[in-house]
Amino acid sequence: MPAITPAPLTARALLLDMDGTLVNSDTVVERCWRRWADRQGLDADAVLKVVHGRQGYATMALLLPDRPMAENHADNRVMLAEETADMDGVVPIVGAPAFMAALAELPHALVTSADEALMQARMGAAALPVPVDRVTAEHVGASKPDPEGFLKGAAELGFAPEDCVVFEDSEAGIAAGRAAGMRVVGVGPRAAAFGPDVHVEDLTRLRVDPTADGAISLTFLP
């Protein structure tokens, strides 16, 4: 039985995750987190199942619930420095350059668990434009799956949550978008298992068009 093409979505603004959604940084993430797991005596494969989408300190707290949070924040600073220095293998998600070009004059914001330095480095390595409006790790008090980042992104753009569509790849990110009261487009193989409103294999599988009343139409392709 052929797959059913999802119905189009209409939004006033788009909120975009970075890693796994616009930028493929999986090889770097795996290298850095495997080193951390080895230092902690943890199974690296198990660690890698939960790292995506969260800020590093939140992942560490999940994996080491009895460890003082100050140690998690200290390790997170080390992790961010390691990741920012390692751009080997960082590339755009398939279709990301054309997708970002289509959004150039439309309301959109980046909402990422990376800090500003890591975000700039990875978007630069992938040769993608950095949105003027963005919410990075420095701007929130709680990591995804908390909705704070997406709610701040919507507020910065001046739109209600229900008028926004989130693009995400991870379980934590999809949960955050849903908790914010937003519709979610899941991007890539990870996202399919976490119940986004629409799932696309990559960013070539949709078309972005402005509407006559200033909204954004998302058409999904078979």
CSV table of N, CA and C in Angstrom, one decimal, residues 62-179:
chain,number,residue,atom,x,y,z
A,62,LEU,N,20.7,13.0,33.7
A,62,LEU,CA,19.8,11.9,33.4
A,62,LEU,C,20.6,10.6,33.6
A,63,LEU,N,21.8,10.6,33.1
A,63,LEU,CA,22.7,9.4,33.2
A,63,LEU,C,23.3,9.1,34.5
A,64,LEU,N,23.6,10.2,35.3
A,64,LEU,CA,24.2,10.1,36.6
A,64,LEU,C,23.4,10.9,37.6
A,65,PRO,N,22.2,10.4,37.9
A,65,PRO,CA,21.3,11.1,38.8
A,65,PRO,C,21.8,11.5,40.1
A,66,ASP,N,22.8,10.8,40.7
A,66,ASP,CA,23.2,11.1,42.0
A,66,ASP,C,24.4,12.1,42.0
A,67,ARG,N,24.9,12.5,40.8
A,67,ARG,CA,26.1,13.3,40.8
A,67,ARG,C,25.7,14.8,41.0
A,68,PRO,N,26.5,15.5,41.7
A,68,PRO,CA,26.1,17.0,42.0
A,68,PRO,C,26.0,17.7,40.6
A,69,MET,N,25.0,18.6,40.5
A,69,MET,CA,24.7,19.3,39.3
A,69,MET,C,25.9,20.2,38.9
A,70,ALA,N,26.6,20.7,39.9
A,70,ALA,CA,27.8,21.5,39.6
A,70,ALA,C,28.8,20.7,38.7
A,71,GLU,N,29.0,19.4,39.0
A,71,GLU,CA,29.9,18.6,38.2
A,71,GLU,C,29.4,18.5,36.8
A,72,ASN,N,28.1,18.3,36.6
A,72,ASN,CA,27.5,18.2,35.3
A,72,ASN,C,27.7,19.5,34.5
A,73,HIS,N,27.6,20.7,35.1
A,73,HIS,CA,27.8,21.9,34.4
A,73,HIS,C,29.3,22.1,34.1
A,74,ALA,N,30.2,21.7,34.9
A,74,ALA,CA,31.6,21.7,34.7
A,74,ALA,C,32.0,20.9,33.5
A,75,ASP,N,31.4,19.6,33.5
A,75,ASP,CA,31.7,18.7,32.4
A,75,ASP,C,31.1,19.2,31.1
A,76,ASN,N,29.9,19.9,31.2
A,76,ASN,CA,29.3,20.4,30.0
A,76,ASN,C,30.1,21.5,29.4
A,77,ARG,N,30.8,22.3,30.2
A,77,ARG,CA,31.7,23.4,29.6
A,77,ARG,C,32.8,22.7,28.8
A,78,VAL,N,33.4,21.7,29.4
A,78,VAL,CA,34.4,20.9,28.7
A,78,VAL,C,33.9,20.3,27.4
A,79,MET,N,32.7,19.7,27.4
A,79,MET,CA,32.1,19.1,26.3
A,79,MET,C,31.9,20.2,25.2
A,80,LEU,N,31.3,21.3,25.5
A,80,LEU,CA,31.1,22.4,24.6
A,80,LEU,C,32.4,22.8,23.9
A,81,ALA,N,33.4,23.0,24.7
A,81,ALA,CA,34.7,23.4,24.1
A,81,ALA,C,35.2,22.3,23.1
A,82,GLU,N,35.1,21.0,23.5
A,82,GLU,CA,35.5,19.9,22.6
A,82,GLU,C,34.7,19.9,21.3
A,83,GLU,N,33.4,20.1,21.4
A,83,GLU,CA,32.6,20.0,20.2
A,83,GLU,C,32.8,21.2,19.3
A,84,THR,N,33.1,22.4,19.9
A,84,THR,CA,33.3,23.6,19.1
A,84,THR,C,34.6,23.5,18.4
A,85,ALA,N,35.6,22.8,18.9
A,85,ALA,CA,36.9,22.7,18.3
A,85,ALA,C,36.9,21.6,17.2
A,86,ASP,N,35.8,20.8,17.1
A,86,ASP,CA,35.8,19.6,16.2
A,86,ASP,C,34.7,19.8,15.2
A,87,MET,N,35.0,20.1,14.0
A,87,MET,CA,34.1,20.3,12.9
A,87,MET,C,34.2,19.2,11.9
A,88,ASP,N,35.1,18.2,12.1
A,88,ASP,CA,35.3,17.1,11.2
A,88,ASP,C,34.0,16.3,11.0
A,89,GLY,N,33.5,16.3,9.8
A,89,GLY,CA,32.3,15.5,9.5
A,89,GLY,C,31.0,16.3,9.6
A,90,VAL,N,31.1,17.6,10.0
A,90,VAL,CA,29.9,18.4,10.1
A,90,VAL,C,29.4,18.9,8.7
A,91,VAL,N,28.2,18.5,8.3
A,91,VAL,CA,27.7,18.8,7.0
A,91,VAL,C,26.2,19.2,7.1
A,92,PRO,N,25.7,19.8,6.1
A,92,PRO,CA,24.3,20.2,6.2
A,92,PRO,C,23.4,18.9,6.0
A,93,ILE,N,22.3,18.9,6.6
A,93,ILE,CA,21.2,17.9,6.3
A,93,ILE,C,20.8,18.0,4.9
A,94,VAL,N,20.5,16.9,4.2
A,94,VAL,CA,20.2,17.0,2.8
A,94,VAL,C,19.0,17.9,2.6
A,95,GLY,N,19.1,18.9,1.7
A,95,GLY,CA,18.0,19.8,1.5
A,95,GLY,C,18.1,21.1,2.3
A,96,ALA,N,19.0,21.1,3.3
A,96,ALA,CA,19.0,22.3,4.2
A,96,ALA,C,19.4,23.6,3.5
A,97,PRO,N,20.3,23.6,2.6
A,97,PRO,CA,20.7,24.9,2.0
A,97,PRO,C,19.5,25.5,1.3
A,98,ALA,N,18.7,24.7,0.5
A,98,ALA,CA,17.6,25.3,-0.3
A,98,ALA,C,16.5,25.6,0.7
A,99,PHE,N,16.3,24.8,1.7
A,99,PHE,CA,15.2,25.1,2.7
A,99,PHE,C,15.5,26.4,3.4
A,100,MET,N,16.7,26.7,3.8
A,100,MET,CA,17.0,27.9,4.5
A,100,MET,C,16.9,29.1,3.5
A,101,ALA,N,17.3,28.9,2.3
A,101,ALA,CA,17.1,30.0,1.3
A,101,ALA,C,15.7,30.4,1.1
A,102,ALA,N,14.8,29.3,1.1
A,102,ALA,CA,13.4,29.6,1.0
A,102,ALA,C,12.8,30.4,2.2
A,103,LEU,N,13.5,30.3,3.3
A,103,LEU,CA,13.0,31.0,4.5
A,103,LEU,C,13.5,32.4,4.7
A,104,ALA,N,14.4,32.8,3.8
A,104,ALA,CA,15.2,34.0,4.0
A,104,ALA,C,14.3,35.2,4.4
A,105,GLU,N,13.2,35.3,3.7
A,105,GLU,CA,12.3,36.5,3.9
A,105,GLU,C,11.1,36.2,4.8
A,106,LEU,N,11.1,35.0,5.4
A,106,LEU,CA,9.9,34.5,6.1
A,106,LEU,C,10.2,34.5,7.6
A,107,PRO,N,9.3,34.6,8.5
A,107,PRO,CA,9.6,34.6,9.9
A,107,PRO,C,10.1,33.2,10.4
A,108,HIS,N,11.2,33.1,10.9
A,108,HIS,CA,11.8,31.9,11.4
A,108,HIS,C,12.9,32.2,12.5
A,109,ALA,N,13.1,31.2,13.4
A,109,ALA,CA,14.1,31.4,14.4
A,109,ALA,C,14.8,30.0,14.6
A,110,LEU,N,16.0,30.1,15.0
A,110,LEU,CA,16.7,28.9,15.4
A,110,LEU,C,16.6,28.7,16.9
A,111,VAL,N,16.2,27.5,17.4
A,111,VAL,CA,16.1,27.1,18.8
A,111,VAL,C,16.9,25.9,19.0
A,112,THR,N,18.1,26.1,19.6
A,112,THR,CA,19.1,25.0,19.7
A,112,THR,C,19.6,24.8,21.1
A,113,SER,N,20.0,23.6,21.5
A,113,SER,CA,20.6,23.3,22.8
A,113,SER,C,22.1,23.7,22.8
A,114,ALA,N,22.6,24.0,21.6
A,114,ALA,CA,24.0,24.4,21.5
A,114,ALA,C,24.1,25.9,22.1
A,115,ASP,N,25.3,26.2,22.6
A,115,ASP,CA,25.5,27.6,22.9
A,115,ASP,C,25.9,28.4,21.7
A,116,GLU,N,26.0,29.7,21.8
A,116,GLU,CA,26.2,30.6,20.6
A,116,GLU,C,27.5,30.2,19.9
A,117,ALA,N,28.6,29.9,20.6
A,117,ALA,CA,29.8,29.6,19.9
A,117,ALA,C,29.7,28.3,19.1
A,118,LEU,N,29.1,27.3,19.7
A,118,LEU,CA,29.0,26.0,19.0
A,118,LEU,C,28.0,26.1,17.8
A,119,MET,N,26.9,26.9,18.0
A,119,MET,CA,26.0,27.1,16.9
A,119,MET,C,26.6,27.8,15.7
A,120,GLN,N,27.4,28.9,16.0
A,120,GLN,CA,28.1,29.6,14.9
A,120,GLN,C,29.0,28.7,14.2
A,121,ALA,N,29.8,27.9,15.0
A,121,ALA,CA,30.8,27.0,14.3
A,121,ALA,C,30.1,26.0,13.4
A,122,ARG,N,29.1,25.3,13.9
A,122,ARG,CA,28.4,24.3,13.1
A,122,ARG,C,27.6,24.8,11.9
A,123,MET,N,26.9,25.9,12.1
A,123,MET,CA,26.2,26.5,11.0
A,123,MET,C,27.3,27.0,9.9
A,124,GLY,N,28.4,27.5,10.4
A,124,GLY,CA,29.4,27.9,9.5
A,124,GLY,C,30.0,26.7,8.7
A,125,ALA,N,30.3,25.6,9.5
A,125,ALA,CA,30.9,24.4,8.8
A,125,ALA,C,30.0,23.8,7.8
A,126,ALA,N,28.6,24.0,8.1
A,126,ALA,CA,27.7,23.4,7.1
A,126,ALA,C,27.3,24.5,6.0
A,127,ALA,N,27.9,25.7,6.1
A,127,ALA,CA,27.7,26.7,5.1
A,127,ALA,C,26.2,27.1,5.1
A,128,LEU,N,25.6,27.2,6.2
A,128,LEU,CA,24.2,27.6,6.3
A,128,LEU,C,24.1,29.0,7.0
A,129,PRO,N,23.1,29.8,6.5
A,129,PRO,CA,23.0,31.2,7.1
A,129,PRO,C,22.5,31.1,8.6
A,130,VAL,N,23.0,31.9,9.4
A,130,VAL,CA,22.5,31.9,10.8
A,130,VAL,C,21.3,32.9,10.9
A,131,PRO,N,20.2,32.4,11.4
A,131,PRO,CA,19.0,33.3,11.5
A,131,PRO,C,19.3,34.4,12.4
A,132,VAL,N,18.7,35.6,12.1
A,132,VAL,CA,18.8,36.7,13.0
A,132,VAL,C,18.2,36.4,14.4
A,133,ASP,N,17.1,35.8,14.3
A,133,ASP,CA,16.4,35.4,15.6
A,133,ASP,C,16.8,34.0,16.0
A,134,ARG,N,17.3,33.9,17.2
A,134,ARG,CA,17.8,32.6,17.7
A,134,ARG,C,17.7,32.5,19.2
A,135,VAL,N,17.5,31.3,19.7
A,135,VAL,CA,17.5,31.0,21.1
A,135,VAL,C,18.5,29.9,21.3
A,136,THR,N,19.7,30.2,21.9
A,136,THR,CA,20.7,29.3,22.2
A,136,THR,C,20.7,28.9,23.7
A,137,ALA,N,21.7,28.1,24.1
A,137,ALA,CA,21.7,27.6,25.5
A,137,ALA,C,21.8,28.7,26.5
A,138,GLU,N,22.4,29.8,26.1
A,138,GLU,CA,22.6,30.9,27.1
A,138,GLU,C,21.3,31.6,27.4
A,139,HIS,N,20.2,31.4,26.6
A,139,HIS,CA,19.0,32.2,26.7
A,139,HIS,C,17.9,31.4,27.5
A,140,VAL,N,18.2,30.2,27.9
A,140,VAL,CA,17.1,29.5,28.6
A,140,VAL,C,17.7,28.9,30.0
A,141,GLY,N,16.7,28.7,30.9
A,141,GLY,CA,17.1,28.1,32.2
A,141,GLY,C,16.9,26.7,32.2
A,142,ALA,N,16.2,26.1,31.2
A,142,ALA,CA,15.8,24.7,31.2
A,142,ALA,C,16.1,24.1,29.8
A,143,SER,N,16.6,22.9,29.8
A,143,SER,CA,16.9,22.3,28.5
A,143,SER,C,15.6,21.6,27.9
A,144,LYS,N,15.6,21.4,26.6
A,144,LYS,CA,14.6,20.5,26.0
A,144,LYS,C,14.7,19.2,26.8
A,145,PRO,N,13.6,18.5,27.1
A,145,PRO,CA,12.2,18.6,26.6
A,145,PRO,C,11.4,19.7,27.2
A,146,ASP,N,11.9,20.6,28.1
A,146,ASP,CA,11.2,21.7,28.5
A,146,ASP,C,10.9,22.7,27.3
A,147,PRO,N,9.7,23.2,27.3
A,147,PRO,CA,9.3,24.0,26.1
A,147,PRO,C,9.9,25.5,26.1
A,148,GLU,N,10.6,25.8,27.1
A,148,GLU,CA,11.0,27.2,27.3
A,148,GLU,C,11.7,27.8,26.0
A,149,GLY,N,12.6,27.1,25.4
A,149,GLY,CA,13.2,27.6,24.2
A,149,GLY,C,12.3,27.9,23.1
A,150,PHE,N,11.4,27.0,22.8
A,150,PHE,CA,10.4,27.2,21.7
A,150,PHE,C,9.5,28.4,22.0
A,151,LEU,N,9.0,28.5,23.3
A,151,LEU,CA,8.2,29.6,23.7
A,151,LEU,C,8.9,30.9,23.6
A,152,LYS,N,10.2,30.9,23.9
A,152,LYS,CA,10.9,32.2,23.7
A,152,LYS,C,11.1,32.5,22.3
A,153,GLY,N,11.3,31.5,21.4
A,153,GLY,CA,11.5,31.8,20.0
A,153,GLY,C,10.2,32.3,19.4
A,154,ALA,N,9.1,31.8,19.8
A,154,ALA,CA,7.8,32.3,19.3
A,154,ALA,C,7.6,33.8,19.7
A,155,ALA,N,7.9,34.0,21.0
A,155,ALA,CA,7.7,35.4,21.6
A,155,ALA,C,8.6,36.4,20.9
A,156,GLU,N,9.9,35.9,20.6
A,156,GLU,CA,10.8,36.8,19.9
A,156,GLU,C,10.3,37.2,18.5
A,157,LEU,N,9.7,36.3,17.9
A,157,LEU,CA,9.2,36.5,16.5
A,157,LEU,C,7.8,37.3,16.6
A,158,GLY,N,7.2,37.2,17.7
A,158,GLY,CA,5.9,37.9,17.9
A,158,GLY,C,4.7,37.1,17.5
A,159,PHE,N,4.8,35.8,17.6
A,159,PHE,CA,3.6,34.9,17.3
A,159,PHE,C,3.2,34.0,18.4
A,160,ALA,N,1.9,33.7,18.4
A,160,ALA,CA,1.4,32.7,19.4
A,160,ALA,C,2.0,31.3,19.1
A,161,PRO,N,2.1,30.5,20.2
A,161,PRO,CA,2.6,29.2,19.9
A,161,PRO,C,1.8,28.4,18.9
A,162,GLU,N,0.5,28.5,18.9
A,162,GLU,CA,-0.3,27.7,18.0
A,162,GLU,C,-0.1,28.1,16.5
A,163,ASP,N,0.5,29.3,16.3
A,163,ASP,CA,0.8,29.8,14.9
A,163,ASP,C,2.2,29.3,14.4
A,164,CYS,N,2.9,28.6,15.3
A,164,CYS,CA,4.3,28.2,14.9
A,164,CYS,C,4.3,26.7,14.6
A,165,VAL,N,5.2,26.3,13.7
A,165,VAL,CA,5.6,24.9,13.4
A,165,VAL,C,7.0,24.7,13.8
A,166,VAL,N,7.3,23.7,14.5
A,166,VAL,CA,8.7,23.3,15.0
A,166,VAL,C,9.2,22.3,14.0
A,167,PHE,N,10.5,22.4,13.7
A,167,PHE,CA,11.2,21.3,12.9
A,167,PHE,C,12.3,20.7,13.9
A,168,GLU,N,12.2,19.4,14.1
A,168,GLU,CA,13.0,18.7,15.1
A,168,GLU,C,13.3,17.3,14.7
A,169,ASP,N,14.4,16.8,15.3
A,169,ASP,CA,14.8,15.4,15.0
A,169,ASP,C,14.8,14.5,16.2
A,170,SER,N,14.8,15.0,17.4
A,170,SER,CA,15.1,14.2,18.6
A,170,SER,C,13.8,14.0,19.4
A,171,GLU,N,13.9,13.0,20.3
A,171,GLU,CA,12.7,12.8,21.2
A,171,GLU,C,12.5,14.0,22.1
A,172,ALA,N,13.6,14.5,22.7
A,172,ALA,CA,13.5,15.6,23.6
A,172,ALA,C,13.0,16.9,22.9
A,173,GLY,N,13.4,17.1,21.7
A,173,GLY,CA,13.0,18.3,20.9
A,173,GLY,C,11.6,18.2,20.5
A,174,ILE,N,11.1,17.0,20.1
A,174,ILE,CA,9.7,16.8,19.7
A,174,ILE,C,8.8,17.0,20.9
A,175,ALA,N,9.2,16.4,22.0
A,175,ALA,CA,8.5,16.6,23.2
A,175,ALA,C,8.4,18.1,23.6
A,176,ALA,N,9.5,18.8,23.5
A,176,ALA,CA,9.5,20.2,23.8
A,176,ALA,C,8.5,21.0,22.9
A,177,GLY,N,8.5,20.7,21.6
A,177,GLY,CA,7.6,21.4,20.7
A,177,GLY,C,6.2,21.1,21.1
A,178,ARG,N,5.9,19.9,21.4
A,178,ARG,CA,4.5,19.5,21.7
A,178,ARG,C,4.1,20.2,23.0
A,179,ALA,N,5.0,20.2,24.0
A,179,ALA,CA,4.7,20.9,25.3
A,179,ALA,C,4.5,22.4,25.1
